[in-house]
CSV table of C-alpha atoms in Angstrom, one decimal:
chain,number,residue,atom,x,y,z
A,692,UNK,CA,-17.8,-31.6,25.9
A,693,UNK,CA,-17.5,-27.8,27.3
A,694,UNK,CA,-21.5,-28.2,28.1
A,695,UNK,CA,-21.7,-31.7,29.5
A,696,UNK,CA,-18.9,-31.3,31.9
A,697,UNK,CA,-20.8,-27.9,33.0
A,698,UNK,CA,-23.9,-29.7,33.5
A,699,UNK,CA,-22.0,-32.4,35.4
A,700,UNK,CA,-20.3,-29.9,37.2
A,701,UNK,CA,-23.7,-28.2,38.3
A,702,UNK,CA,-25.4,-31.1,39.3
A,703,UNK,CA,-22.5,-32.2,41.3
A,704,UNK,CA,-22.1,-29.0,43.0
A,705,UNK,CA,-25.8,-29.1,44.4
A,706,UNK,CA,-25.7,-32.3,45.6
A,707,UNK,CA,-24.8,-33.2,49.4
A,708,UNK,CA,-25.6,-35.9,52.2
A,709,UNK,CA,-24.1,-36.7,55.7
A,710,UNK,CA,-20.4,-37.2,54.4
A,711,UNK,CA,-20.4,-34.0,53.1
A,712,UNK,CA,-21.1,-32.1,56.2
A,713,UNK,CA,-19.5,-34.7,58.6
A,714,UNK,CA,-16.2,-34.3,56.8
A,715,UNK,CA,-16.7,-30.8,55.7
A,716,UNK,CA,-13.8,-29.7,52.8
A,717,UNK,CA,-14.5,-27.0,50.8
A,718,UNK,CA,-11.0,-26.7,49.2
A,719,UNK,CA,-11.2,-30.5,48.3
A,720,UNK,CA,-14.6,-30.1,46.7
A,721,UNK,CA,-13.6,-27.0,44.5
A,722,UNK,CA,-11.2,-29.0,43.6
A,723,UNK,CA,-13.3,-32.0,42.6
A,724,UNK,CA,-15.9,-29.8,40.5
A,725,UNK,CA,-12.9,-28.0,39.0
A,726,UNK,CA,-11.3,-30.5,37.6
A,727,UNK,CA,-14.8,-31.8,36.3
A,728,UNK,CA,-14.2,-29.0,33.5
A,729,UNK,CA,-10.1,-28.7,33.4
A,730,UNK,CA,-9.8,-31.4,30.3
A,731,UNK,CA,-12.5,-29.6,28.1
A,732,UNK,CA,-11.6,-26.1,28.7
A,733,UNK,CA,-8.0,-27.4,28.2
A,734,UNK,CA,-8.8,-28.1,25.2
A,735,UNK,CA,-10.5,-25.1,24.0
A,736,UNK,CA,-7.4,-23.1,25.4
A,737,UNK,CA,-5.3,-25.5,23.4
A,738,UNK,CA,-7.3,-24.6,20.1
A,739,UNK,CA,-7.4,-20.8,20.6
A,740,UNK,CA,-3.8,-21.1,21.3
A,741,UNK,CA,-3.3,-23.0,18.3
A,742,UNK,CA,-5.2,-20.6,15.9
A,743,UNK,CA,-3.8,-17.5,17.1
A,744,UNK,CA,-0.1,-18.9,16.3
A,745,UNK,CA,-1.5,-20.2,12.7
A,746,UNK,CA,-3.6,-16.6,12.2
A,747,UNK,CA,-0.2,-15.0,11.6
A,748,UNK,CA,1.8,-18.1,10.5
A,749,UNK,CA,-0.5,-18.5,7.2
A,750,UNK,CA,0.1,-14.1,6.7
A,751,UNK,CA,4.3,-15.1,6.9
A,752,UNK,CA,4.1,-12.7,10.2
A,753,UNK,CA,4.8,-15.5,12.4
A,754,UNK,CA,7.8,-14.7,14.8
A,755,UNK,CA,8.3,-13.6,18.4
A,756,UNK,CA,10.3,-10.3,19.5
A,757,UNK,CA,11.3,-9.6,22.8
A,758,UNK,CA,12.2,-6.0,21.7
A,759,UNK,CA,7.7,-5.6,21.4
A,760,UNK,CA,7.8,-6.0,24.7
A,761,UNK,CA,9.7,-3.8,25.8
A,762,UNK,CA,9.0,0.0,27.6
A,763,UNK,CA,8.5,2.8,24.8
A,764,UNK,CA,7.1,6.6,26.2
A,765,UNK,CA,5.4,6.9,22.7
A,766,UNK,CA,2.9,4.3,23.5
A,767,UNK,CA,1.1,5.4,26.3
A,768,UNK,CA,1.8,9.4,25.1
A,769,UNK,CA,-1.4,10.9,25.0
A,770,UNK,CA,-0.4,13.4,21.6
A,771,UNK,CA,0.9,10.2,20.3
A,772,UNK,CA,-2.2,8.4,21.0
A,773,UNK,CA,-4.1,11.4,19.2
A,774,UNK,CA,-2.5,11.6,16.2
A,775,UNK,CA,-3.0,8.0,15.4
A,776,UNK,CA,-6.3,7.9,16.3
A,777,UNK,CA,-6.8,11.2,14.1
A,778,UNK,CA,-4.6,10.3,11.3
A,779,UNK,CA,-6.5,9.4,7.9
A,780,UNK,CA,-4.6,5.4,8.7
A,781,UNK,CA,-6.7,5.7,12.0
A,782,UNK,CA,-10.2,6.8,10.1
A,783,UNK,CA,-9.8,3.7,8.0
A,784,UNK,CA,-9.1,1.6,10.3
A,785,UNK,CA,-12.0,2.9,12.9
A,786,UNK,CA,-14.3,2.6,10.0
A,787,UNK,CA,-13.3,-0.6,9.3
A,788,UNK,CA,-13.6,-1.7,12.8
A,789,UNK,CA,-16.9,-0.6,13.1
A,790,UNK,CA,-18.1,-2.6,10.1
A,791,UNK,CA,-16.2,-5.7,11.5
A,792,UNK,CA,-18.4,-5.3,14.7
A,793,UNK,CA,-21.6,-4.3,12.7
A,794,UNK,CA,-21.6,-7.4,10.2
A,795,UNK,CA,-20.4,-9.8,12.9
A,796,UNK,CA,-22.8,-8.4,16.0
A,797,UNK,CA,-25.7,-8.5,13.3
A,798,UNK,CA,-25.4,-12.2,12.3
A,799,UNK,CA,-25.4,-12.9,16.3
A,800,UNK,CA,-27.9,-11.1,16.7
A,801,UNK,CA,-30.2,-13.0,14.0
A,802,UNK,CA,-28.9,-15.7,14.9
A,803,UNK,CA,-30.2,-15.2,18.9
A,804,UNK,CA,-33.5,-13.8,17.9
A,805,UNK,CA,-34.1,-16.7,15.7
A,806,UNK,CA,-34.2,-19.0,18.2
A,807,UNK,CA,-35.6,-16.9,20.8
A,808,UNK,CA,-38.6,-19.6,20.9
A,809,UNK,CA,-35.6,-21.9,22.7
A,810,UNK,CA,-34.8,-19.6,24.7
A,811,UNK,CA,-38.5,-18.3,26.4
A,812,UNK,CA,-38.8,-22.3,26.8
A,813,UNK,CA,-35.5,-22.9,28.9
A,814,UNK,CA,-37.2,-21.8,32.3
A,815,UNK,CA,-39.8,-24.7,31.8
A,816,UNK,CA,-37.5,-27.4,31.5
A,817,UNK,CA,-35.5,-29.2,34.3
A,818,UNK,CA,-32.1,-28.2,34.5
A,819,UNK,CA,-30.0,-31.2,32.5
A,820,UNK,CA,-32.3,-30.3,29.5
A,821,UNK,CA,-31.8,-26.3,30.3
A,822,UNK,CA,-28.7,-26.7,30.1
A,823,UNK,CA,-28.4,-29.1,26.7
A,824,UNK,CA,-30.6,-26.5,25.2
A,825,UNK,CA,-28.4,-23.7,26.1
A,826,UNK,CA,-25.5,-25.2,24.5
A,827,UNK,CA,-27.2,-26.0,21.4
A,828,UNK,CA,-28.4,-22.6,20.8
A,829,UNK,CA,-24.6,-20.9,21.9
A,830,UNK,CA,-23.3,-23.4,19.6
A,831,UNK,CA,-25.6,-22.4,16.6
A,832,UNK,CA,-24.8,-18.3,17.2
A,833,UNK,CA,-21.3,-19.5,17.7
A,834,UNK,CA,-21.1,-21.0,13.9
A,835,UNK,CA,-23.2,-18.1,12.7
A,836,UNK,CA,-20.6,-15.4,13.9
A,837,UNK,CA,-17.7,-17.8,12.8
A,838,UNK,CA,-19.3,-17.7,9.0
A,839,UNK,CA,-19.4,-13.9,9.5
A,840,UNK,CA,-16.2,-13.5,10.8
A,841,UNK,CA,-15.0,-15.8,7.7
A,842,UNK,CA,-16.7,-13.3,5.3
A,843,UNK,CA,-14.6,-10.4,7.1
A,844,UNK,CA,-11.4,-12.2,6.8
A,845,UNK,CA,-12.3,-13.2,2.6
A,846,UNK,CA,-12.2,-9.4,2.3
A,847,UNK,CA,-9.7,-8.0,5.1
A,848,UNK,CA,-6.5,-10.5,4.2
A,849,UNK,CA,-5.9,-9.8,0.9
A,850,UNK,CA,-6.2,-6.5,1.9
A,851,UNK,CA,-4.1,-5.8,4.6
A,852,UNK,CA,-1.6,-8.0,2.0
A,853,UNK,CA,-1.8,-5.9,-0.9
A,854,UNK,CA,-1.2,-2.6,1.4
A,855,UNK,CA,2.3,-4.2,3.1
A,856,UNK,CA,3.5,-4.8,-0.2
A,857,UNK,CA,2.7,-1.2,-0.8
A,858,UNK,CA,4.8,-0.1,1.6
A,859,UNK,CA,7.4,-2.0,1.1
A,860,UNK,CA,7.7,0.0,-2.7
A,861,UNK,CA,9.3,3.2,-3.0
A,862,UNK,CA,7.5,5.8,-3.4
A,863,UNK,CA,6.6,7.1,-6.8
A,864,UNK,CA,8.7,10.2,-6.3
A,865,UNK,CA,11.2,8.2,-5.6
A,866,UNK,CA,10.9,6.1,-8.8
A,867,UNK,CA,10.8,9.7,-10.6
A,868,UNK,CA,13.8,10.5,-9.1
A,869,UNK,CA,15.6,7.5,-10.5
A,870,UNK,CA,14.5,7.9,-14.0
A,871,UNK,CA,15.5,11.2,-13.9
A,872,UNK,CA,19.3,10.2,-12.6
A,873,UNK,CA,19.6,7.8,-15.7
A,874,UNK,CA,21.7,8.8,-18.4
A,875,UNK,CA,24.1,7.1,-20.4
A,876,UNK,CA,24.0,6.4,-24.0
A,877,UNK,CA,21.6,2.8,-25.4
A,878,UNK,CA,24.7,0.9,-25.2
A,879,UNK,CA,25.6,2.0,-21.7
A,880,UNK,CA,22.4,1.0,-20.5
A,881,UNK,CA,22.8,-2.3,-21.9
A,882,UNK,CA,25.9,-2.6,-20.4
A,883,UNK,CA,24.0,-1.9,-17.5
A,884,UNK,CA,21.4,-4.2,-17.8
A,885,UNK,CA,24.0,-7.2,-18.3
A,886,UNK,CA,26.0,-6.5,-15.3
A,887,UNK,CA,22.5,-6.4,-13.3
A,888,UNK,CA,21.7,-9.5,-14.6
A,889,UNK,CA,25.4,-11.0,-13.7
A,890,UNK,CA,24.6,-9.9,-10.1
A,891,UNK,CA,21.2,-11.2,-9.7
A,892,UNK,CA,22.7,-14.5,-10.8
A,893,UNK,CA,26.1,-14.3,-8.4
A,894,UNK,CA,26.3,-14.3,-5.0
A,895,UNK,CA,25.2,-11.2,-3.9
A,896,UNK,CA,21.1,-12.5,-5.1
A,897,UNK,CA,21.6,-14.6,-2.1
A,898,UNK,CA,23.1,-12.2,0.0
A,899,UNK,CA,20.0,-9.9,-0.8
A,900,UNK,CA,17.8,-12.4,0.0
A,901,UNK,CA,18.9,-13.2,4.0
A,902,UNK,CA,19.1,-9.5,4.1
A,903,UNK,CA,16.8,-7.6,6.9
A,904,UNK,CA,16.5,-4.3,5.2
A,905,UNK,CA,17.6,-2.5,1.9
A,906,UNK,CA,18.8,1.1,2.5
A,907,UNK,CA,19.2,3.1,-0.7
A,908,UNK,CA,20.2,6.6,-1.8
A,909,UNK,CA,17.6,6.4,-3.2
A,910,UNK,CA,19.1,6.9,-6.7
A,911,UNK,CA,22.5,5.9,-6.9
A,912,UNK,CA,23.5,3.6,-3.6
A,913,UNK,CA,22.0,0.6,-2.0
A,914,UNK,CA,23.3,-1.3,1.0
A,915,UNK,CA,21.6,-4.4,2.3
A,916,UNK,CA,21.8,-5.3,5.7
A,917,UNK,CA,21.7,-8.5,8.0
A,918,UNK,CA,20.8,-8.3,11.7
A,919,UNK,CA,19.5,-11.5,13.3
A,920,UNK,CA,18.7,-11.3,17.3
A,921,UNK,CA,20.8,-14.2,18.9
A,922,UNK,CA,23.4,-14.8,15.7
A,923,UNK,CA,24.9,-11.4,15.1
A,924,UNK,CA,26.6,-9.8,17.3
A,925,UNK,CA,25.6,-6.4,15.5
A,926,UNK,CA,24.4,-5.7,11.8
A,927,UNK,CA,26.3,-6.4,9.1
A,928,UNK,CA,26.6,-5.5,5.8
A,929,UNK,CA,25.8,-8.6,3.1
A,930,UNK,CA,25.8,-6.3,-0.1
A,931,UNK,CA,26.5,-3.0,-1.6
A,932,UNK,CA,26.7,-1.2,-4.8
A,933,UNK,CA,26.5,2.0,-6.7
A,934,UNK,CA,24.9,2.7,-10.1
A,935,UNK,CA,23.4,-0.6,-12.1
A,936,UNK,CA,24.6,-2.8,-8.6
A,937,UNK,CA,23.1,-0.5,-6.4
A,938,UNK,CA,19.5,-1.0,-8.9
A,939,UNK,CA,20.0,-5.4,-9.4
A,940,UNK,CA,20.4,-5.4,-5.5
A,941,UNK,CA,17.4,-2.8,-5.1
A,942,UNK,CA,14.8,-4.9,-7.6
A,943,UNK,CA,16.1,-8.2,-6.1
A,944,UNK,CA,15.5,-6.7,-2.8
A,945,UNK,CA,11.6,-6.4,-3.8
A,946,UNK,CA,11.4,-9.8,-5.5
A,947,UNK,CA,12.6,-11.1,-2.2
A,948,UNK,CA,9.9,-9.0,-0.1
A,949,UNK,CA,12.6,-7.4,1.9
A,950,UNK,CA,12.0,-4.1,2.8
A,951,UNK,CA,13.4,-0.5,1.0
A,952,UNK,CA,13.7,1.8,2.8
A,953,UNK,CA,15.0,5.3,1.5
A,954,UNK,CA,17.4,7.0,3.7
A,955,UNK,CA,20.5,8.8,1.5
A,956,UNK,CA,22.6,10.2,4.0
A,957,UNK,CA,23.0,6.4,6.1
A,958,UNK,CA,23.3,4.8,3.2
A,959,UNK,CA,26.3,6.7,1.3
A,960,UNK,CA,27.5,6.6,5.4
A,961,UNK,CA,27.3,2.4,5.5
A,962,UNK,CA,29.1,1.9,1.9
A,963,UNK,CA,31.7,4.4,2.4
A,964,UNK,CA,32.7,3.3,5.8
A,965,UNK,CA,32.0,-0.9,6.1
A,966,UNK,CA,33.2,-3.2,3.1
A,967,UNK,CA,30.5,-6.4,2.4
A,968,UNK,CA,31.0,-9.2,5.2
A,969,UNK,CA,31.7,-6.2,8.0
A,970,UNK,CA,29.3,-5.5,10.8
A,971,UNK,CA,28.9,-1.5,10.5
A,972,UNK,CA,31.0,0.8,12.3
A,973,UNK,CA,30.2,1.8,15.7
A,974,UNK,CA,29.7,5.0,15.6
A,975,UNK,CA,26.5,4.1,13.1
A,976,UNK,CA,24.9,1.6,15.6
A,977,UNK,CA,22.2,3.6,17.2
A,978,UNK,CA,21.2,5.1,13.4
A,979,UNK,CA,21.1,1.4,11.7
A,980,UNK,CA,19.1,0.6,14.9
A,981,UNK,CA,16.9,2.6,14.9
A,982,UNK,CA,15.6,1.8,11.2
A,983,UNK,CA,16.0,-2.1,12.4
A,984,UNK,CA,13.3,-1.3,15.0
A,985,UNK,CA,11.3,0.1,12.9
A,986,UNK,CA,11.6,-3.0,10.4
A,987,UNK,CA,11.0,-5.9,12.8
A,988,UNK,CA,7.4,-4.0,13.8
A,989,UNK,CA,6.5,-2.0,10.5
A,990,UNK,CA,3.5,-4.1,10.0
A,991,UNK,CA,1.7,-2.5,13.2
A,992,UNK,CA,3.5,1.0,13.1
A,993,UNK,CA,2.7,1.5,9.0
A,994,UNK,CA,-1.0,0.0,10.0
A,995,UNK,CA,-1.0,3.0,12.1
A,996,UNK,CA,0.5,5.6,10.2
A,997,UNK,CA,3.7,5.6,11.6
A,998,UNK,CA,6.2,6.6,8.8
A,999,UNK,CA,10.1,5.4,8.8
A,1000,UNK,CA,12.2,7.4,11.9
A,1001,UNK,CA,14.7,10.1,10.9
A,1002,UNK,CA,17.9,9.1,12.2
A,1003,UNK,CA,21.2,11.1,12.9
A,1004,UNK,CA,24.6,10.6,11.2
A,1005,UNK,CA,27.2,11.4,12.9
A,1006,UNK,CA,29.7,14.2,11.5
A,1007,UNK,CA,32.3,12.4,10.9
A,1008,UNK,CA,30.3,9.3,8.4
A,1009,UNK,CA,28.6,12.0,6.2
A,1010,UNK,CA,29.9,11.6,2.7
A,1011,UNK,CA,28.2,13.6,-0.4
A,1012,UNK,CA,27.2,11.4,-3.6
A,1013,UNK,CA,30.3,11.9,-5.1
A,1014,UNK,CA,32.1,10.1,-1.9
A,1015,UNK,CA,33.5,13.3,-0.5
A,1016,UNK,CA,33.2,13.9,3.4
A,1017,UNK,CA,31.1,16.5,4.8
C-alpha cells in the first residue's frame, strides 16, 4: 500500500496543466499529495506502535512510569557514562550489540546483493515499473532482516530472562550467611518448617504477593512492602517477620518474582518502627524511596551494572538484631 500510494503520489506531483498555474496553491496541493500517503503510513505507525507496546507486554515489562522521565544528573554525567560503558555489564552488552548489528547488517546485505541484477535494471524502466520494482526488492531485504532479527531474539529473550531472575536471587554469600545463622535442634527446625508452611497458606502468601519489594536482614528479618503510584499515599508495610516468618515470606517472595533485596539496617528499621497494614514512618520515606526507585527501573539499571543504592537511616530508627536502639 506504502509503494503504490508513493507511486501515485509521484506521478501526481509531476503532473500540471492550465488550472494548476491559473489557480496557483501550493499549500492545497501539498496537502492533496500528502494525504495520498497519510492512510498507509498511518497504518505502519499504527503497527510499529502496536509491536513496541507487545515487545515488552509478552517479557511482563509492560507498564508506564512517569518517574523515567523525570531529570536525574547521573544520566548525562560523563564519569557515570564511563563506568558503564567500561564496566564488564557494558563489555557484554557492546559485544552483543555488535553481533546483533553484524548478523542482521549481513543478511541485508545478501539479501541486496542478491538482487543487485533488479537493481542495475531500475534505471531502464519507466518510472511506475521503477518504482513497483523498488518495492519488491525493499520488501524482500525487509523479510530477510526480519528472519535475522527473529534468530537474535530466539537467543537474546531467554537470555536477558534467565539473568533478571538472577538478580532477583540473593546472592550466594548471602545464602551462606543464612545457613550459617541456623541452629536449633531437628525438632525445632521442624517446628520451623510447619509454621512456614502455615504462613505461606494464610494471609500474609497474599500479602507477599501484591508486595513491591522484599527487604531482608538478610538472615533473620524480612519486611515486604507495597507502594503503588496513584493508590497509596506512601509505602506501606503488607508483611513482616523474624526467624522461620521472616524465611516463608522471603521464599514466597521469590516464587512470586518479587524482588529481594538485602538491606539489614532498613529492614530491622521498618519492622521495629511500622506494624503490618501501616505506611512507614516518616522519617524513613526518602530511604524506602530510594530502593523503590531503584525497583520500578532495575531491569535497565542491573542491564547496566548498576547495583542496589545505599541508603541512610536515620539515628534515631537504627535498631541492632537483637531489637536494641543504636
Amino acid at each position: 500500500m506504502a509503494i503504490d500510494a508513493l507511486m501515485t503520489m509521484l506521478s501526481d506531483a509531476l503532473r500540471f496543466d492550465g488550472a494548476d498555474i491559473r489557480d496557483f496553491d501550493p499549500t492545497g496541493r501539498a496537502l492533496r499529495l500528502l494525504g495520498v500517503i497519510a492512510v498507509p503510513m498511518a497504518l505502519l505507525l499504527a503497527v510499529t506502535l502496536a509491536a513496541a507496546v507487545a515487545g515488552p507486554a509478552l517479557l511482563g515489562s509492560l507498564g508506564f512510569r512517569g518517574s523515567s522521565m523525570a531529570f536525574k544528573g547521573s544520566r548525562i554525567s560523563p564519569l557515570a557514562g564511563i563506568k558503564r560503558i567500561f564496566s564488564m555489564q557494558g563489555v557484554i552488552e557492546l559485544a552483543k550489540s555488535i553481533a546483533k548489528v553484524g548478523l542482521i547488517g549481513a543478511a541485508g546485505y545478501v539479501a541486496l546483493n542478491s538482487q543487485s541484477g533488479r537493481i542495475m535494471m531500475l534505471g531502464r524502466q519507466d518510472i511506475g515499473s521503477a518504482i513497483a520494482s523498488l518495492g519488491a526488492i525493499f520488501l524482500i531485504v525487509l523479510v530477510v532482516m526480519t528472519a535475522a532479527l527473529f534468530v537474535v531474539a530466539f537467543i537474546d529473550v531467554p537470555a536477558q530472562m534467565f539473568q533478571r531472575l538472577g538478580r532477583l536471587r540473593m546472592t550466594k554469600q548471602e545464602v551462606k550467611d543464612e545457613h550459617k545463622q541456623t541452629e536449633g535442634s531437628p525438632e525445632t527446625k521442624m517446628s520451623q518448617r510447619r509454621r512456614q508452611a502455615e504462613i505461606l497458606r494464610g494471609s500474609a502468601r497474599q500479602a507477599v504477593a501484591e508486595a513491591t519489594v522484599v527487604l531482608v536482614n538478610p538472615t533473620h528479618y524480612a519486611v515486604a512492602l507495597r507502594y503503588r503510584p496513584g493508590q497509596d499515599a506512601a509505602p506501606v508495610l503488607v508483611a513482616r517477620g523474624r526467624g522461620a516468618l521472616a524465611e516463608a515470606i522471603r521464599d514466597h517472595a521469590k516464587e512470586a518474582r518479587v524482588p529481594v533485596l538485602s538491606y539489614p539496617s532498613l529492614a530491622r528499621a521498618i519492622y521495629f518502627t511500622t506494624r503490618s497494614g501501616d505506611i512507614v514512618r516518616e522519617d524513613l520515606y526518602i530511604a524506602v524511596a530510594t530502593v523503590l526507585a531503584f525497583v520500578f527501573n532495575i531491569d535497565s539499571l542491573m542491564a547496566n551494572g548498576t547495583p542496589p543504592p545505599p541508603v541512610e537511616v536515620p539515628e534515631g530508627a537504627r535498631y541492632d538484631e537483637d531489637g536494641r536502639k543504636l
